[in-house]
PDB file of N, CA and C in Angstrom:
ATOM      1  N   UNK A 676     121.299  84.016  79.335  1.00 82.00           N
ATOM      2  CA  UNK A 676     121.280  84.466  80.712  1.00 82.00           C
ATOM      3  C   UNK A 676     119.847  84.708  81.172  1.00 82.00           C
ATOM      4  N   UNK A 677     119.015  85.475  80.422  1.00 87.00           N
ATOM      5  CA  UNK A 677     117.671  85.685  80.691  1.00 87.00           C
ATOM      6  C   UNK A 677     116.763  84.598  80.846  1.00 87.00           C
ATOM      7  N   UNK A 678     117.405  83.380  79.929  1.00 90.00           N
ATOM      8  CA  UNK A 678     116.538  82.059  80.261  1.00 90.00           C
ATOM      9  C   UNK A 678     116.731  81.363  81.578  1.00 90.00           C
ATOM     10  N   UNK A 679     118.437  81.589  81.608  1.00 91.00           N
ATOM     11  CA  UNK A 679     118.599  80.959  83.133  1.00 91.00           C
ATOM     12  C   UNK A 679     117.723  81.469  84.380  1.00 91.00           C
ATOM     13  N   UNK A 680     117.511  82.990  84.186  1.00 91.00           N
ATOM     14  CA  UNK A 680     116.690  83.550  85.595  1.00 91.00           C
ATOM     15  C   UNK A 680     115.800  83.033  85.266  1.00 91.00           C
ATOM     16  N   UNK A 681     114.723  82.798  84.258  1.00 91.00           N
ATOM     17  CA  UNK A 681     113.142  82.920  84.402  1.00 91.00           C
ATOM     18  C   UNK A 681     112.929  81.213  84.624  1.00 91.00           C
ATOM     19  N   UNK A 682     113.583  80.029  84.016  1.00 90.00           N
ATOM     20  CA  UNK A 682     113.949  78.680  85.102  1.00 90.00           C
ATOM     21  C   UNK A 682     114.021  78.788  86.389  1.00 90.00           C
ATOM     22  N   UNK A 683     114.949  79.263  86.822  1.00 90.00           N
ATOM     23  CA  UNK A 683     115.741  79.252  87.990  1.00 90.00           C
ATOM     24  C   UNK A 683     114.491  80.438  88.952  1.00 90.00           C
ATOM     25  N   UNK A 684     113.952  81.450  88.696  1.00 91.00           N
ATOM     26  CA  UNK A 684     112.563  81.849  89.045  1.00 91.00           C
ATOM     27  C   UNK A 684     111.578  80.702  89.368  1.00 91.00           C
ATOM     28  N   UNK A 685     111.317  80.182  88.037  1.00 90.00           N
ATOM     29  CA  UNK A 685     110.332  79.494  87.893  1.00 90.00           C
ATOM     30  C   UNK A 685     110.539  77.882  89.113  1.00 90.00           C
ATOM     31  N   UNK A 686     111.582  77.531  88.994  1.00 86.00           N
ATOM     32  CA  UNK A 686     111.972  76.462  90.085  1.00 86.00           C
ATOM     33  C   UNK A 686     111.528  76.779  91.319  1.00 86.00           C
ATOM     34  N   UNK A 687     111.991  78.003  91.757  1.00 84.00           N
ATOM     35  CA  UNK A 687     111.876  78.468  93.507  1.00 84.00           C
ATOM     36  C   UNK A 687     110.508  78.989  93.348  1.00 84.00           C
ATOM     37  N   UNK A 688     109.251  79.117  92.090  1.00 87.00           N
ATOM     38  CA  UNK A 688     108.108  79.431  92.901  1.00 87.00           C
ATOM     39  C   UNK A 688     107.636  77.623  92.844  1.00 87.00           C
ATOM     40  N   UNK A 689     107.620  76.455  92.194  1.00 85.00           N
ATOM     41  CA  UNK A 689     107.597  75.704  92.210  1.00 85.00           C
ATOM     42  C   UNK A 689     107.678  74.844  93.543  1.00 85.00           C
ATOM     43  N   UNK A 690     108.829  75.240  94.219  1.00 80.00           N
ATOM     44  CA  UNK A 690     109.030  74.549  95.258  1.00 80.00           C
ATOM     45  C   UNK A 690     108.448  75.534  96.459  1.00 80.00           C
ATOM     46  N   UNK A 691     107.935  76.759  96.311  1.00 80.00           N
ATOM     47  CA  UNK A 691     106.987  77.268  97.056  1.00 80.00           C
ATOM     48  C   UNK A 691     105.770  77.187  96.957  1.00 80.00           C
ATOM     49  N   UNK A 692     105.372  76.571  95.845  1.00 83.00           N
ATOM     50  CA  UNK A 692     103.850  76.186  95.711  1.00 83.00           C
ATOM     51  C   UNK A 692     103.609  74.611  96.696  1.00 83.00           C
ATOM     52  N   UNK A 693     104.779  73.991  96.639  1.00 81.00           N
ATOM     53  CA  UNK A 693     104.857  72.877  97.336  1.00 81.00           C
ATOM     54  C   UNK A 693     104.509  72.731  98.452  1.00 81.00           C
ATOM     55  N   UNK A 694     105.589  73.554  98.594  1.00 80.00           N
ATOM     56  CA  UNK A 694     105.731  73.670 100.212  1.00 80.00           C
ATOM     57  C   UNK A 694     104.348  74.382 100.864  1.00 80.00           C
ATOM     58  N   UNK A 695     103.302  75.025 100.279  1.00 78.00           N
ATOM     59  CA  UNK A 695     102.310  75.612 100.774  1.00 78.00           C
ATOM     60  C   UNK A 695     101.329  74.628 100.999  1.00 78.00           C
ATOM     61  N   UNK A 696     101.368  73.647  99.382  1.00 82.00           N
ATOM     62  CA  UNK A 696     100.276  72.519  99.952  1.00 82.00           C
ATOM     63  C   UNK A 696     100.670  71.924 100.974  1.00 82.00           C
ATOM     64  N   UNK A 697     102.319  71.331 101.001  1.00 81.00           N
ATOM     65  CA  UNK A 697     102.240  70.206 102.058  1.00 81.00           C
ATOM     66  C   UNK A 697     102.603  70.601 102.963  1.00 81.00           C
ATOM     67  N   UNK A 698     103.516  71.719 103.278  1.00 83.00           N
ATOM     68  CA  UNK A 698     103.493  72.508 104.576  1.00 83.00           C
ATOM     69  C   UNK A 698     105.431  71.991 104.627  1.00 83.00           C
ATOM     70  N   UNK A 699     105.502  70.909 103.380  1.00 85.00           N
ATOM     71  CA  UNK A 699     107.241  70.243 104.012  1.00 85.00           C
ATOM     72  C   UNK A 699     107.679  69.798 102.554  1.00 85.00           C
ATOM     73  N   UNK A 700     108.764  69.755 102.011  1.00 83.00           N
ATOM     74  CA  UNK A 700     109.502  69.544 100.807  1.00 83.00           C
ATOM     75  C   UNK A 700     110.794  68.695 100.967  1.00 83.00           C
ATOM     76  N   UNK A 701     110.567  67.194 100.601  1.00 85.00           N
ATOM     77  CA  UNK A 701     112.178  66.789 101.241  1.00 85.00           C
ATOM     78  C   UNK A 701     112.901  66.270  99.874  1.00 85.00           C
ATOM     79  N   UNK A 702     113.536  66.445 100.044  1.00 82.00           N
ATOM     80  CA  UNK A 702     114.632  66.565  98.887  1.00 82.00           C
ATOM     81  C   UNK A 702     115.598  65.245  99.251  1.00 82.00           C
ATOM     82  N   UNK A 703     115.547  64.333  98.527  1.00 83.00           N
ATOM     83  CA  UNK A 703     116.364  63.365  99.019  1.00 83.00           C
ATOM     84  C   UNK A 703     118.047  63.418  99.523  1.00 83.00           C
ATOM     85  N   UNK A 704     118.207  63.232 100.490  1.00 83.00           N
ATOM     86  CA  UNK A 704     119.998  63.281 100.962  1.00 83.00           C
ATOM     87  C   UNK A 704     120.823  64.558 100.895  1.00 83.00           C
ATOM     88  N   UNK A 705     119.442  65.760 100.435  1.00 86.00           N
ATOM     89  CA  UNK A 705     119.957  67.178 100.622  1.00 86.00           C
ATOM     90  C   UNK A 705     119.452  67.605 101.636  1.00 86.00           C
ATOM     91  N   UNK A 706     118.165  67.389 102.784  1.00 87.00           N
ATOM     92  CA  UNK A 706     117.617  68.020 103.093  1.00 87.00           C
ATOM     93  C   UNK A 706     116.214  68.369 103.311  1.00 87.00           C
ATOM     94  N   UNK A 707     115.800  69.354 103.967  1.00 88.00           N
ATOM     95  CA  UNK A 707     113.950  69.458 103.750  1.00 88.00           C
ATOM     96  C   UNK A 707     113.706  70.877 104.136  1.00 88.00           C
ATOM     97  N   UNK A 708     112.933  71.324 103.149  1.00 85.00           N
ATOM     98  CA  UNK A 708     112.396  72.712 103.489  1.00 85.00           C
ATOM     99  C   UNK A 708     110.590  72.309 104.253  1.00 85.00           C
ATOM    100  N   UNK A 709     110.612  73.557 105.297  1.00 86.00           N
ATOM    101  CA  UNK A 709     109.459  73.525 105.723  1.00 86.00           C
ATOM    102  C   UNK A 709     108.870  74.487 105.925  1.00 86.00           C
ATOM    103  N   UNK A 710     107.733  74.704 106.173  1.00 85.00           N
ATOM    104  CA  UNK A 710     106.464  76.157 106.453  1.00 85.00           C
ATOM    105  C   UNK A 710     106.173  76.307 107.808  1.00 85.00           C
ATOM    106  N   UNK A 711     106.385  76.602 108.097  1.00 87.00           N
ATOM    107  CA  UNK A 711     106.159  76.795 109.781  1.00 87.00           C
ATOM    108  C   UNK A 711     105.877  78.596 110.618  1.00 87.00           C
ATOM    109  N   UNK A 712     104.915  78.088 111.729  1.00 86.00           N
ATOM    110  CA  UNK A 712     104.574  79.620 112.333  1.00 86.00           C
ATOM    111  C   UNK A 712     105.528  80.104 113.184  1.00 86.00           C
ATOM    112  N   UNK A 713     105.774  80.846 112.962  1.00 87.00           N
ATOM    113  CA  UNK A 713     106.640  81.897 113.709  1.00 87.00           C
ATOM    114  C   UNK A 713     106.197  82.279 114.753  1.00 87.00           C
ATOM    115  N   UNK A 714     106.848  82.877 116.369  1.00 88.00           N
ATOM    116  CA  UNK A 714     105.809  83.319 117.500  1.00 88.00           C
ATOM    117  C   UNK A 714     105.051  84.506 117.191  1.00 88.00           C
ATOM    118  N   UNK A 715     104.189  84.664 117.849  1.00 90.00           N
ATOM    119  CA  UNK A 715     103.519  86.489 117.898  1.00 90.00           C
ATOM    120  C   UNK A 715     104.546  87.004 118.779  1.00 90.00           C
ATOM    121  N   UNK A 716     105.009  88.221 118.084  1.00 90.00           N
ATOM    122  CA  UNK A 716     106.223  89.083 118.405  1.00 90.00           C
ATOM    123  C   UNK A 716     105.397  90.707 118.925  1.00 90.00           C
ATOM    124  N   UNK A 717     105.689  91.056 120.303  1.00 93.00           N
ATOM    125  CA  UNK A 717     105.279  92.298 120.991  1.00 93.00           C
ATOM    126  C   UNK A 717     105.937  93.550 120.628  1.00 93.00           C
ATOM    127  N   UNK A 718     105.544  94.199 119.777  1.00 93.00           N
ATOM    128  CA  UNK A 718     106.356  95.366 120.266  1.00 93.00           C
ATOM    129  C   UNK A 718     105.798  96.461 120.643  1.00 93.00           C
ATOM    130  N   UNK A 719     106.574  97.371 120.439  1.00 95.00           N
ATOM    131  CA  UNK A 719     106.387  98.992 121.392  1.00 95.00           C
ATOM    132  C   UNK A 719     106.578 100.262 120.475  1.00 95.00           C
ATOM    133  N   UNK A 720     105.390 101.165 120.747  1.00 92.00           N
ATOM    134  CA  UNK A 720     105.894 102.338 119.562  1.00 92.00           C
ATOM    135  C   UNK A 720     106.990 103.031 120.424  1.00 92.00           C
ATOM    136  N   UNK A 721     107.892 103.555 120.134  1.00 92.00           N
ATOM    137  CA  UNK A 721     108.832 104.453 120.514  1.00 92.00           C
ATOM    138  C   UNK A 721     108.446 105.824 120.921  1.00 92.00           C
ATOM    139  N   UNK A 722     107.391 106.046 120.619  1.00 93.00           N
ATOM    140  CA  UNK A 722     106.358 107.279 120.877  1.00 93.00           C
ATOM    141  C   UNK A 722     106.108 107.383 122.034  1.00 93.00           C
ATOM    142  N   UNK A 723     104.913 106.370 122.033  1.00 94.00           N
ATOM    143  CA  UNK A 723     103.543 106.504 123.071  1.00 94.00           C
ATOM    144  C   UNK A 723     104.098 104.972 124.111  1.00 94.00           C
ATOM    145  N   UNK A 724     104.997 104.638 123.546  1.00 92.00           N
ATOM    146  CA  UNK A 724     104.925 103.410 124.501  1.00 92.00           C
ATOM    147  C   UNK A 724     103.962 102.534 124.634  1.00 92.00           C
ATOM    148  N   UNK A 725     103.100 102.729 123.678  1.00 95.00           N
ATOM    149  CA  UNK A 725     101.858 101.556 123.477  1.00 95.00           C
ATOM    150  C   UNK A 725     102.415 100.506 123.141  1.00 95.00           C
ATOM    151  N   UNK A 726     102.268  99.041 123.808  1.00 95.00           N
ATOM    152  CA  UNK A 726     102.495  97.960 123.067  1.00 95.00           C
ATOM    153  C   UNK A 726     101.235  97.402 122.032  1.00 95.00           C
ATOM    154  N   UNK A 727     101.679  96.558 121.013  1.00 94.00           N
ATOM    155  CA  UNK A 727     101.136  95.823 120.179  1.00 94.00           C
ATOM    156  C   UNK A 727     101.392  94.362 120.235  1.00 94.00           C
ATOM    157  N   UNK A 728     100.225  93.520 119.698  1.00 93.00           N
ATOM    158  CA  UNK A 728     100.816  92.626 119.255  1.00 93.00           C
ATOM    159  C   UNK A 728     100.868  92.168 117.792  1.00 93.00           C
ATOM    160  N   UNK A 729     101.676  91.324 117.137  1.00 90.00           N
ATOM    161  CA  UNK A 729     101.875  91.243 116.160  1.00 90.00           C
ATOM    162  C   UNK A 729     100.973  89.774 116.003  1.00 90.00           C
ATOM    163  N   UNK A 730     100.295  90.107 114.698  1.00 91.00           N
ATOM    164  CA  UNK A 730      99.831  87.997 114.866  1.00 91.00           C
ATOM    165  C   UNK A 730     101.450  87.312 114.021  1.00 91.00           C
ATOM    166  N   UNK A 731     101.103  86.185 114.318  1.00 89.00           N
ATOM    167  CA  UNK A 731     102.147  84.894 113.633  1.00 89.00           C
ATOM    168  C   UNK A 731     102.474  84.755 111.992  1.00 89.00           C
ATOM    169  N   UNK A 732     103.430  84.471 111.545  1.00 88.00           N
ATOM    170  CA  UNK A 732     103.822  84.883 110.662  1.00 88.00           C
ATOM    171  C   UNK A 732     104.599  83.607 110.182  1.00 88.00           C
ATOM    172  N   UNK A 733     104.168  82.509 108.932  1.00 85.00           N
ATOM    173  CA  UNK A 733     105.013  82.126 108.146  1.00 85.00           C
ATOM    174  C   UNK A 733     105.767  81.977 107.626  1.00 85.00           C
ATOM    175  N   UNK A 734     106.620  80.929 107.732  1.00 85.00           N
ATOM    176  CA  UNK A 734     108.143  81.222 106.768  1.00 85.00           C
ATOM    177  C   UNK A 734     108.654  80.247 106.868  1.00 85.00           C
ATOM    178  N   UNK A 735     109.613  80.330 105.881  1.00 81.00           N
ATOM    179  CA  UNK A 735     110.472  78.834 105.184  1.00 81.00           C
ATOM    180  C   UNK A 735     111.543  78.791 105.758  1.00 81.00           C
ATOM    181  N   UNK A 736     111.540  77.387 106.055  1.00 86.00           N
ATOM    182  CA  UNK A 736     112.600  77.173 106.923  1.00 86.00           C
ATOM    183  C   UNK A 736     113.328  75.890 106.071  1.00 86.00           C
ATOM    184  N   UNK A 737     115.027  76.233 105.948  1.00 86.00           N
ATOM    185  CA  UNK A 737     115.319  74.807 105.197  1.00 86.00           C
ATOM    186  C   UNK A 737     116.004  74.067 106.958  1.00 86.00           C
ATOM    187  N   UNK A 738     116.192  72.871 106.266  1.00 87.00           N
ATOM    188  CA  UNK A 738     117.322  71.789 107.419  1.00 87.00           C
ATOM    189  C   UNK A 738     117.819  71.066 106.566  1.00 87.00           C
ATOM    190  N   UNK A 739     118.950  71.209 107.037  1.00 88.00           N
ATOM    191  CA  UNK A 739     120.323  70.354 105.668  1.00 88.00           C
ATOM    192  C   UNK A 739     120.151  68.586 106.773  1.00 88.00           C
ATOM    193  N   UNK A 740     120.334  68.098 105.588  1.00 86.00           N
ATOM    194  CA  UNK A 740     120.182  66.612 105.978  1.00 86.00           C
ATOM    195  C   UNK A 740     121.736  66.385 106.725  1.00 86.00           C
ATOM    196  N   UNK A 741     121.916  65.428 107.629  1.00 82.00           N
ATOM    197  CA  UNK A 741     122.666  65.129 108.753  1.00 82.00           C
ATOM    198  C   UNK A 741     123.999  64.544 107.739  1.00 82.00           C
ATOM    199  N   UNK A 742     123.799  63.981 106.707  1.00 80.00           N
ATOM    200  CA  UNK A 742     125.006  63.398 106.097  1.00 80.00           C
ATOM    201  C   UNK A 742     125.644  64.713 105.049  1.00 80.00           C
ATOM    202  N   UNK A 743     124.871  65.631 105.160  1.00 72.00           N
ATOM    203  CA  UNK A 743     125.190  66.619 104.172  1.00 72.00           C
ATOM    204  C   UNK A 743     126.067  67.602 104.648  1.00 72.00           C
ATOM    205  N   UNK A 744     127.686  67.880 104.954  1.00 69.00           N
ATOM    206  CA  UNK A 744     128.143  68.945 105.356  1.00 69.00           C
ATOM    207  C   UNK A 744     128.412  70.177 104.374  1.00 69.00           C
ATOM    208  N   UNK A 745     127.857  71.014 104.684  1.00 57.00           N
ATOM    209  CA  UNK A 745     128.202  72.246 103.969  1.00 57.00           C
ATOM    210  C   UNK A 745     129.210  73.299 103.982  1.00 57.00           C
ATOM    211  N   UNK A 746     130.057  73.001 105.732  1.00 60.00           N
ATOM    212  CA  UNK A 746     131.032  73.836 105.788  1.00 60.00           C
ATOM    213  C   UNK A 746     132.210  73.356 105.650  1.00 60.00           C
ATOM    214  N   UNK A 747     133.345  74.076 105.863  1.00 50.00           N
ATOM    215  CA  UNK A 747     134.615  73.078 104.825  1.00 50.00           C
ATOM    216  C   UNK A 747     135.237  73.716 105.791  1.00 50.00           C
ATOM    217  N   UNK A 748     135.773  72.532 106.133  1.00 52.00           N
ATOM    218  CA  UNK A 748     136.650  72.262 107.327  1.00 52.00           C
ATOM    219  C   UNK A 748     138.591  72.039 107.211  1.00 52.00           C
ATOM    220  N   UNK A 749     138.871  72.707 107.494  1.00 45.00           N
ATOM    221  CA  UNK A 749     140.598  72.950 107.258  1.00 45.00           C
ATOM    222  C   UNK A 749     141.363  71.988 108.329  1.00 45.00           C
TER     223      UNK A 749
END
């Protein structure tokens, strides 16, 4: 069991090291993960009512390939 996590760890930083160089990971006929910026998000202290802004923020985004259904249909 302990071997399975530290693989199965070791896979998902793998495919995050990827995805950092190339910014995109496509996985044949499954799909593609990608890196992409997020907007700058405003918010407000609840206090003072000062707004902020937030800078942009990274993150993984998958997209299931078009022939690939994942939900199961009755």
């Amino acid at each position: 069991m302990k071997e399975a996590e530290e693989d199965i760890k070791m896979m998902v930083e793998s495919i995050a090291e990827a995805i950092a160089i190339e910014n995109e990971l496509k996985l044949k006929n499954k799909g593609k993960f990608i890196l992409e910026d997020r907007k700058r998000k405003t918010v407000q202290n609840i206090h003072t009512g000062e707004k902020t802004k937030l800078p942009p923020k990274k993150i993984f985004k998958y997209i299931q390939a078009k022939n690939l259904n994942m939900s199961e249909e009755k």
